[in-house]
Amino acid sequence: MEDHDDHDGRKVWLRPEEVDALLDEADGTTQTVALGLLARCGLRVAEAADVTPADIVDTPVGPFVRVQDGKGSKYRETPVPTDLAASMRALADVRDEAADTPLVDRSTRTIRRWVTTAGERLYADTGDDGWTYLGPHDLRRTWGTLLVEREVEPGLVMEWGGWEDWETFREHYLGAYSLDAQQRGREKVGWL
């Protein structure tokens, strides 16, 4: 965790097993899709609320989700895990809505509450007060950091996440690197 520069609260970065625990807290397919879009695709809350069945596309490298109207009205595409894409398609199949109706179809306030509630339940289970600071944007922040730690080219992470400049990405989204990431970095340099 790290204090926010301009307001109360803390920035939170989750470890992979904590992301899994959070996703396990989802109550039903709609919450699974919403939380998955935040934590596994790096979408902002408003973007997750706007994803429609038509936005899930198969490419030669796997499924992607199209963000039609991201921050600043910018379009982008980001990879979506195969199991999440399957859940999204299953949700689309069981409802009687048009293909251009958002899958989550809830307010951003409701999605934020789902993240907060999941964090509160995990705090009750673990006693780790870091969960009490968790918000939806922390899932986006975690997503970017975990990709970079797994040595995904930072420029590609920025493209997927819709970040335009390295300074903003580095300063506001990347956290402290894990010990595993630091060890991998050291192993690449013979004189360290």
Coordinates of C-alpha atoms in Angstrom, one line a residue:
M1 CA 0.0 0.0 0.0
E2 CA 1.0 3.6 -0.5
D3 CA -0.7 6.8 0.6
H4 CA -2.6 8.8 -2.1
D5 CA -0.9 12.1 -3.0
D6 CA -4.0 14.2 -3.2
H7 CA -6.7 12.6 -0.9
D8 CA -7.2 10.3 2.0
G9 CA -6.9 6.6 1.7
R10 CA -4.2 4.4 0.2
K11 CA -3.3 2.9 -3.1
V12 CA -3.5 -0.9 -3.0
W13 CA -1.7 -3.5 -5.1
L14 CA -2.7 -7.1 -4.8
R15 CA -0.6 -10.2 -5.1
P16 CA -1.9 -12.8 -7.7
E17 CA -3.4 -15.0 -5.0
E18 CA -5.2 -12.0 -3.5
V19 CA -6.7 -11.2 -6.9
D20 CA -7.9 -14.8 -7.0
A21 CA -9.4 -14.5 -3.5
L22 CA -11.2 -11.3 -4.5
L23 CA -12.7 -12.9 -7.6
D24 CA -13.8 -15.8 -5.5
E25 CA -15.9 -13.3 -3.5
A26 CA -18.1 -12.5 -6.6
D27 CA -21.8 -13.3 -6.0
G28 CA -23.0 -14.7 -9.4
T29 CA -22.0 -14.3 -13.0
T30 CA -22.7 -10.6 -13.3
Q31 CA -20.3 -9.8 -10.4
T32 CA -17.8 -12.3 -11.8
V33 CA -17.8 -10.5 -15.1
A34 CA -17.6 -7.0 -13.5
L35 CA -14.8 -7.9 -11.1
G36 CA -13.0 -9.9 -13.8
L37 CA -13.1 -6.9 -16.3
L38 CA -11.5 -4.7 -13.6
A39 CA -8.9 -7.2 -12.2
R40 CA -8.1 -9.3 -15.3
C41 CA -8.5 -6.7 -18.1
G42 CA -7.6 -3.5 -16.4
L43 CA -10.8 -1.7 -17.3
R44 CA -12.0 1.4 -15.4
V45 CA -15.4 1.1 -13.6
A46 CA -17.3 3.0 -16.3
E47 CA -15.6 0.9 -19.0
A48 CA -16.6 -2.3 -17.3
A49 CA -20.2 -1.1 -17.0
D50 CA -20.3 -0.4 -20.8
V51 CA -19.0 -3.7 -22.2
T52 CA -21.5 -5.4 -24.5
P53 CA -21.5 -9.0 -25.9
A54 CA -20.5 -7.4 -29.3
D55 CA -17.3 -6.1 -27.6
I56 CA -15.9 -9.6 -27.1
V57 CA -13.9 -10.6 -30.1
D58 CA -11.7 -13.6 -31.0
T59 CA -8.4 -12.8 -32.5
P60 CA -5.5 -15.1 -33.7
V61 CA -3.9 -14.5 -30.3
G62 CA -7.0 -15.1 -28.2
P63 CA -10.1 -13.2 -27.0
F64 CA -10.0 -9.4 -26.6
V65 CA -12.5 -7.0 -25.2
R66 CA -13.1 -3.8 -27.2
V67 CA -13.3 -0.6 -25.0
Q68 CA -15.4 1.5 -27.3
D69 CA -15.4 4.7 -25.3
G70 CA -12.6 4.7 -22.8
K71 CA -11.3 7.7 -20.8
G72 CA -11.1 10.7 -23.1
S73 CA -13.5 8.9 -25.6
K74 CA -10.6 6.7 -26.7
Y75 CA -11.0 3.3 -28.3
R76 CA -8.7 0.4 -27.3
E77 CA -8.6 -3.4 -27.2
T78 CA -7.3 -5.4 -24.3
P79 CA -6.9 -9.2 -23.9
V80 CA -9.5 -11.0 -21.8
P81 CA -8.8 -14.4 -20.2
T82 CA -10.5 -17.3 -22.0
D83 CA -12.5 -18.3 -18.9
L84 CA -13.8 -14.7 -18.4
A85 CA -14.7 -14.4 -22.1
A86 CA -16.7 -17.7 -21.8
S87 CA -18.5 -16.3 -18.7
M88 CA -19.3 -13.1 -20.6
R89 CA -20.7 -15.1 -23.5
A90 CA -22.7 -17.4 -21.2
L91 CA -24.2 -14.3 -19.5
A92 CA -25.1 -12.9 -22.9
D93 CA -26.8 -16.2 -23.9
V94 CA -29.0 -16.5 -20.8
R95 CA -30.5 -13.0 -20.9
D96 CA -33.1 -11.5 -23.2
E97 CA -31.2 -8.4 -24.1
A98 CA -30.0 -6.9 -27.4
A99 CA -26.3 -7.5 -28.3
D100 CA -25.6 -3.8 -27.7
T101 CA -26.9 -3.9 -24.1
P102 CA -24.1 -3.8 -21.5
L103 CA -23.4 -7.2 -19.9
V104 CA -23.1 -5.9 -16.4
D105 CA -25.9 -3.3 -16.8
R106 CA -25.4 -1.8 -13.4
S107 CA -24.3 1.7 -12.2
T108 CA -20.7 2.4 -11.6
R109 CA -21.7 3.0 -8.0
T110 CA -23.0 -0.6 -7.7
I111 CA -19.8 -2.0 -9.2
R112 CA -17.7 0.1 -6.7
R113 CA -19.9 -1.3 -3.9
W114 CA -19.3 -4.8 -5.1
V115 CA -15.5 -4.3 -4.8
T116 CA -15.8 -2.7 -1.4
T117 CA -18.1 -5.4 -0.1
A118 CA -15.7 -8.1 -1.4
G119 CA -12.8 -6.3 0.3
E120 CA -14.8 -6.1 3.6
R121 CA -15.5 -9.8 3.5
L122 CA -11.8 -10.6 2.9
Y123 CA -10.8 -8.3 5.7
A124 CA -13.2 -10.2 8.0
D125 CA -11.6 -13.5 6.9
T126 CA -8.0 -12.4 7.0
G127 CA -7.7 -9.5 9.4
D128 CA -5.5 -7.7 6.8
D129 CA -6.6 -4.1 7.0
G130 CA -5.3 -3.5 3.4
W131 CA -8.6 -4.9 2.2
T132 CA -10.4 -2.0 3.8
Y133 CA -8.7 0.4 1.4
L134 CA -9.5 -1.5 -1.7
G135 CA -11.3 0.2 -4.5
P136 CA -12.0 -0.6 -8.2
H137 CA -9.0 1.5 -9.4
D138 CA -6.7 -0.6 -7.3
L139 CA -7.6 -3.6 -9.5
R140 CA -6.6 -1.7 -12.6
R141 CA -3.4 -0.6 -10.9
T142 CA -2.7 -4.2 -9.8
W143 CA -3.4 -5.5 -13.4
G144 CA -0.8 -3.2 -14.9
T145 CA 1.8 -4.0 -12.3
L146 CA 1.3 -7.8 -12.5
L147 CA 1.7 -7.7 -16.3
V148 CA 4.9 -5.7 -16.1
E149 CA 6.2 -8.1 -13.4
R150 CA 5.6 -11.0 -15.8
E151 CA 7.8 -9.2 -18.3
V152 CA 5.0 -8.1 -20.7
E153 CA 6.5 -5.2 -22.6
P154 CA 5.5 -2.0 -20.8
G155 CA 4.6 -0.3 -24.1
L156 CA 2.1 -3.1 -24.8
V157 CA 0.7 -2.8 -21.2
M158 CA 0.2 0.9 -21.8
E159 CA -1.5 0.2 -25.1
W160 CA -3.9 -2.4 -23.6
G161 CA -4.6 -0.1 -20.6
G162 CA -5.0 3.1 -22.6
W163 CA -2.1 5.0 -21.0
E164 CA -0.4 7.5 -23.3
D165 CA 2.8 8.4 -21.4
W166 CA 5.3 6.5 -19.4
E167 CA 5.5 9.1 -16.6
T168 CA 1.8 8.8 -15.7
F169 CA 1.9 5.0 -16.0
R170 CA 5.0 4.6 -13.9
E171 CA 4.1 7.2 -11.2
H172 CA 0.5 6.4 -10.7
Y173 CA 0.0 2.8 -11.6
L174 CA 3.1 0.7 -11.1
G175 CA 3.8 -0.3 -7.5
A176 CA 6.9 -1.5 -5.8
Y177 CA 8.1 -4.6 -7.6
S178 CA 7.7 -7.9 -5.8
L179 CA 10.8 -9.7 -4.5
D180 CA 10.3 -12.3 -7.3
A181 CA 10.4 -9.6 -9.9
Q182 CA 13.5 -8.0 -8.3
Q183 CA 15.2 -11.4 -8.2
R184 CA 14.4 -12.0 -11.9
G185 CA 15.9 -8.6 -12.7
R186 CA 19.0 -9.3 -10.8
E187 CA 19.5 -12.6 -12.5
K188 CA 19.5 -10.9 -15.9
V189 CA 22.6 -8.8 -15.0
G190 CA 25.7 -10.9 -14.4
W191 CA 27.5 -8.4 -12.3
L192 CA 24.7 -8.1 -9.8

